Amino acid sequence: MISGRNMGSAPECSLYFEDRGLEPVHAGIFYMNGRFNLDNLTDLTDVFVNDVTLSKNELMPLSFGDHILIARLRLQFEQRYQLFVNA
């Protein structure tokens, strides 16, 4: 089931991108234990945080300024409630 924290190419995702390189549900960003975390939900395409590759279902705590690469999509985690997309 797609929840509000997911991103991918499925229109049901909270962060929906029309990109053929993305899986329908590719990754998730969620808040847990006082931190935002990125969750890689696929093993077909690499997900990176600051050039570190995440394995499928691996969680990575995010810090402000982190660079995220999901397929060809480049994101930067800037502020507590903002995510900038550089397309």
PDB file of N, CA, C and O in Angstrom, residues 5-9 13 19-28 38-48 53-59 69-72:
ATOM      1  N   ARG A   5       4.191   8.923   2.762  1.00  0.00           N
ATOM      2  CA  ARG A   5       5.623   9.199   2.852  1.00  0.00           C
ATOM      3  C   ARG A   5       6.399   8.786   1.608  1.00  0.00           C
ATOM      4  O   ARG A   5       7.583   9.017   1.510  1.00  0.00           O
ATOM      5  N   ASN A   6       5.760   8.174   0.636  1.00  0.00           N
ATOM      6  CA  ASN A   6       6.471   7.589  -0.499  1.00  0.00           C
ATOM      7  C   ASN A   6       6.691   8.566  -1.642  1.00  0.00           C
ATOM      8  O   ASN A   6       5.937   9.509  -1.824  1.00  0.00           O
ATOM      9  N   MET A   7       7.736   8.292  -2.427  1.00  0.00           N
ATOM     10  CA  MET A   7       7.997   9.037  -3.651  1.00  0.00           C
ATOM     11  C   MET A   7       8.302   8.048  -4.767  1.00  0.00           C
ATOM     12  O   MET A   7       8.833   6.965  -4.528  1.00  0.00           O
ATOM     13  N   GLY A   8       7.896   8.426  -5.974  1.00  0.00           N
ATOM     14  CA  GLY A   8       8.130   7.573  -7.123  1.00  0.00           C
ATOM     15  C   GLY A   8       7.337   8.061  -8.314  1.00  0.00           C
ATOM     16  O   GLY A   8       6.894   9.212  -8.360  1.00  0.00           O
ATOM     17  N   SER A   9       7.120   7.164  -9.285  1.00  0.00           N
ATOM     18  CA  SER A   9       6.422   7.536 -10.509  1.00  0.00           C
ATOM     19  C   SER A   9       4.918   7.251 -10.460  1.00  0.00           C
ATOM     20  O   SER A   9       4.208   7.588 -11.397  1.00  0.00           O
ATOM     21  N   CYS A  13       1.695   8.555  -5.071  1.00  0.00           N
ATOM     22  CA  CYS A  13       2.775   8.933  -4.157  1.00  0.00           C
ATOM     23  C   CYS A  13       2.641  10.392  -3.746  1.00  0.00           C
ATOM     24  O   CYS A  13       2.187  11.235  -4.522  1.00  0.00           O
ATOM     25  N   ASP A  19       9.011  10.325 -14.325  1.00  0.00           N
ATOM     26  CA  ASP A  19      10.370   9.972 -14.744  1.00  0.00           C
ATOM     27  C   ASP A  19      10.411   8.471 -14.958  1.00  0.00           C
ATOM     28  O   ASP A  19      10.132   7.700 -14.043  1.00  0.00           O
ATOM     29  N   ARG A  20      10.764   8.060 -16.142  1.00  0.00           N
ATOM     30  CA  ARG A  20      10.790   6.628 -16.461  1.00  0.00           C
ATOM     31  C   ARG A  20      11.868   5.876 -15.696  1.00  0.00           C
ATOM     32  O   ARG A  20      11.822   4.659 -15.609  1.00  0.00           O
ATOM     33  N   GLY A  21      12.820   6.581 -15.109  1.00  0.00           N
ATOM     34  CA  GLY A  21      13.861   5.929 -14.331  1.00  0.00           C
ATOM     35  C   GLY A  21      13.434   5.570 -12.924  1.00  0.00           C
ATOM     36  O   GLY A  21      14.119   4.827 -12.231  1.00  0.00           O
ATOM     37  N   LEU A  22      12.299   6.103 -12.495  1.00  0.00           N
ATOM     38  CA  LEU A  22      11.811   5.841 -11.139  1.00  0.00           C
ATOM     39  C   LEU A  22      10.850   4.663 -11.135  1.00  0.00           C
ATOM     40  O   LEU A  22      10.060   4.483 -12.046  1.00  0.00           O
ATOM     41  N   GLU A  23      10.914   3.900 -10.067  1.00  0.00           N
ATOM     42  CA  GLU A  23       9.935   2.845  -9.833  1.00  0.00           C
ATOM     43  C   GLU A  23       8.627   3.504  -9.386  1.00  0.00           C
ATOM     44  O   GLU A  23       8.640   4.641  -8.898  1.00  0.00           O
ATOM     45  N   PRO A  24       7.493   2.810  -9.491  1.00  0.00           N
ATOM     46  CA  PRO A  24       6.233   3.392  -9.020  1.00  0.00           C
ATOM     47  C   PRO A  24       6.319   3.870  -7.564  1.00  0.00           C
ATOM     48  O   PRO A  24       5.854   4.946  -7.230  1.00  0.00           O
ATOM     49  N   VAL A  25       6.902   3.074  -6.709  1.00  0.00           N
ATOM     50  CA  VAL A  25       7.184   3.473  -5.324  1.00  0.00           C
ATOM     51  C   VAL A  25       8.671   3.217  -5.121  1.00  0.00           C
ATOM     52  O   VAL A  25       9.103   2.086  -4.977  1.00  0.00           O
ATOM     53  N   HIS A  26       9.462   4.275  -5.141  1.00  0.00           N
ATOM     54  CA  HIS A  26      10.907   4.133  -5.210  1.00  0.00           C
ATOM     55  C   HIS A  26      11.600   4.332  -3.857  1.00  0.00           C
ATOM     56  O   HIS A  26      12.518   3.604  -3.509  1.00  0.00           O
ATOM     57  N   ALA A  27      11.162   5.336  -3.113  1.00  0.00           N
ATOM     58  CA  ALA A  27      11.805   5.651  -1.833  1.00  0.00           C
ATOM     59  C   ALA A  27      10.779   6.310  -0.920  1.00  0.00           C
ATOM     60  O   ALA A  27       9.689   6.664  -1.353  1.00  0.00           O
ATOM     61  N   GLY A  28      11.147   6.446   0.329  1.00  0.00           N
ATOM     62  CA  GLY A  28      10.270   7.108   1.286  1.00  0.00           C
ATOM     63  C   GLY A  28      11.063   8.011   2.205  1.00  0.00           C
ATOM     64  O   GLY A  28      12.210   7.714   2.549  1.00  0.00           O
ATOM     65  N   LEU A  38      15.608   8.577   5.080  1.00  0.00           N
ATOM     66  CA  LEU A  38      15.315   8.144   3.718  1.00  0.00           C
ATOM     67  C   LEU A  38      15.347   6.628   3.704  1.00  0.00           C
ATOM     68  O   LEU A  38      16.253   6.009   4.264  1.00  0.00           O
ATOM     69  N   ASP A  39      14.351   6.024   3.068  1.00  0.00           N
ATOM     70  CA  ASP A  39      14.224   4.574   2.980  1.00  0.00           C
ATOM     71  C   ASP A  39      14.249   4.195   1.505  1.00  0.00           C
ATOM     72  O   ASP A  39      13.441   4.685   0.721  1.00  0.00           O
ATOM     73  N   ASN A  40      15.185   3.342   1.103  1.00  0.00           N
ATOM     74  CA  ASN A  40      15.251   2.840  -0.266  1.00  0.00           C
ATOM     75  C   ASN A  40      14.272   1.676  -0.383  1.00  0.00           C
ATOM     76  O   ASN A  40      14.420   0.664   0.286  1.00  0.00           O
ATOM     77  N   LEU A  41      13.264   1.804  -1.240  1.00  0.00           N
ATOM     78  CA  LEU A  41      12.219   0.799  -1.356  1.00  0.00           C
ATOM     79  C   LEU A  41      12.359  -0.082  -2.596  1.00  0.00           C
ATOM     80  O   LEU A  41      11.459  -0.859  -2.897  1.00  0.00           O
ATOM     81  N   THR A  42      13.466   0.023  -3.324  1.00  0.00           N
ATOM     82  CA  THR A  42      13.657  -0.777  -4.528  1.00  0.00           C
ATOM     83  C   THR A  42      15.083  -1.304  -4.595  1.00  0.00           C
ATOM     84  O   THR A  42      15.993  -0.722  -4.021  1.00  0.00           O
ATOM     85  N   ASP A  43      15.251  -2.411  -5.289  1.00  0.00           N
ATOM     86  CA  ASP A  43      16.614  -2.897  -5.519  1.00  0.00           C
ATOM     87  C   ASP A  43      16.967  -2.818  -7.004  1.00  0.00           C
ATOM     88  O   ASP A  43      17.989  -3.329  -7.425  1.00  0.00           O
ATOM     89  N   LEU A  44      16.127  -2.150  -7.800  1.00  0.00           N
ATOM     90  CA  LEU A  44      16.371  -2.049  -9.234  1.00  0.00           C
ATOM     91  C   LEU A  44      17.245  -0.858  -9.618  1.00  0.00           C
ATOM     92  O   LEU A  44      17.966  -0.906 -10.600  1.00  0.00           O
ATOM     93  N   THR A  45      17.165   0.233  -8.879  1.00  0.00           N
ATOM     94  CA  THR A  45      17.929   1.439  -9.169  1.00  0.00           C
ATOM     95  C   THR A  45      18.552   1.940  -7.872  1.00  0.00           C
ATOM     96  O   THR A  45      17.924   1.890  -6.826  1.00  0.00           O
ATOM     97  N   ASP A  46      19.764   2.443  -7.971  1.00  0.00           N
ATOM     98  CA  ASP A  46      20.453   2.917  -6.777  1.00  0.00           C
ATOM     99  C   ASP A  46      19.824   4.181  -6.214  1.00  0.00           C
ATOM    100  O   ASP A  46      19.312   5.024  -6.936  1.00  0.00           O
ATOM    101  N   VAL A  47      19.901   4.293  -4.903  1.00  0.00           N
ATOM    102  CA  VAL A  47      19.505   5.478  -4.165  1.00  0.00           C
ATOM    103  C   VAL A  47      20.737   5.903  -3.373  1.00  0.00           C
ATOM    104  O   VAL A  47      21.366   5.089  -2.706  1.00  0.00           O
ATOM    105  N   PHE A  48      21.103   7.187  -3.468  1.00  0.00           N
ATOM    106  CA  PHE A  48      22.304   7.695  -2.814  1.00  0.00           C
ATOM    107  C   PHE A  48      21.958   8.849  -1.888  1.00  0.00           C
ATOM    108  O   PHE A  48      21.079   9.646  -2.194  1.00  0.00           O
ATOM    109  N   THR A  53      25.648   4.748  -1.219  1.00  0.00           N
ATOM    110  CA  THR A  53      24.569   3.942  -1.774  1.00  0.00           C
ATOM    111  C   THR A  53      23.773   3.267  -0.668  1.00  0.00           C
ATOM    112  O   THR A  53      24.355   2.668   0.240  1.00  0.00           O
ATOM    113  N   LEU A  54      22.452   3.363  -0.762  1.00  0.00           N
ATOM    114  CA  LEU A  54      21.580   2.672   0.191  1.00  0.00           C
ATOM    115  C   LEU A  54      21.120   1.356  -0.425  1.00  0.00           C
ATOM    116  O   LEU A  54      20.697   1.322  -1.576  1.00  0.00           O
ATOM    117  N   SER A  55      21.194   0.287   0.334  1.00  0.00           N
ATOM    118  CA  SER A  55      20.644  -0.999  -0.089  1.00  0.00           C
ATOM    119  C   SER A  55      19.129  -0.953   0.047  1.00  0.00           C
ATOM    120  O   SER A  55      18.571  -0.068   0.705  1.00  0.00           O
ATOM    121  N   LYS A  56      18.450  -1.926  -0.543  1.00  0.00           N
ATOM    122  CA  LYS A  56      16.995  -1.988  -0.416  1.00  0.00           C
ATOM    123  C   LYS A  56      16.615  -2.085   1.058  1.00  0.00           C
ATOM    124  O   LYS A  56      17.214  -2.838   1.821  1.00  0.00           O
ATOM    125  N   ASN A  57      15.625  -1.293   1.457  1.00  0.00           N
ATOM    126  CA  ASN A  57      15.107  -1.224   2.826  1.00  0.00           C
ATOM    127  C   ASN A  57      16.113  -0.705   3.839  1.00  0.00           C
ATOM    128  O   ASN A  57      15.904  -0.841   5.039  1.00  0.00           O
ATOM    129  N   GLU A  58      17.191  -0.082   3.366  1.00  0.00           N
ATOM    130  CA  GLU A  58      18.160   0.534   4.276  1.00  0.00           C
ATOM    131  C   GLU A  58      17.699   1.949   4.597  1.00  0.00           C
ATOM    132  O   GLU A  58      17.311   2.708   3.713  1.00  0.00           O
ATOM    133  N   LEU A  59      17.750   2.316   5.865  1.00  0.00           N
ATOM    134  CA  LEU A  59      17.378   3.649   6.315  1.00  0.00           C
ATOM    135  C   LEU A  59      18.623   4.502   6.456  1.00  0.00           C
ATOM    136  O   LEU A  59      19.647   4.039   6.959  1.00  0.00           O
ATOM    137  N   LEU A  69      20.225  11.364  -4.489  1.00  0.00           N
ATOM    138  CA  LEU A  69      20.105  11.000  -5.897  1.00  0.00           C
ATOM    139  C   LEU A  69      19.284   9.727  -5.983  1.00  0.00           C
ATOM    140  O   LEU A  69      19.649   8.699  -5.405  1.00  0.00           O
ATOM    141  N   ILE A  70      18.145   9.803  -6.666  1.00  0.00           N
ATOM    142  CA  ILE A  70      17.266   8.660  -6.866  1.00  0.00           C
ATOM    143  C   ILE A  70      17.075   8.528  -8.366  1.00  0.00           C
ATOM    144  O   ILE A  70      16.432   9.383  -8.978  1.00  0.00           O
ATOM    145  N   ALA A  71      17.659   7.474  -8.950  1.00  0.00           N
ATOM    146  CA  ALA A  71      17.690   7.320 -10.408  1.00  0.00           C
ATOM    147  C   ALA A  71      18.349   8.575 -10.973  1.00  0.00           C
ATOM    148  O   ALA A  71      19.479   8.875 -10.607  1.00  0.00           O
ATOM    149  N   ARG A  72      17.663   9.359 -11.792  1.00  0.00           N
ATOM    150  CA  ARG A  72      18.231  10.591 -12.354  1.00  0.00           C
ATOM    151  C   ARG A  72      17.751  11.833 -11.615  1.00  0.00           C
ATOM    152  O   ARG A  72      18.079  12.957 -11.990  1.00  0.00           O
TER     153      ARG A  72
END
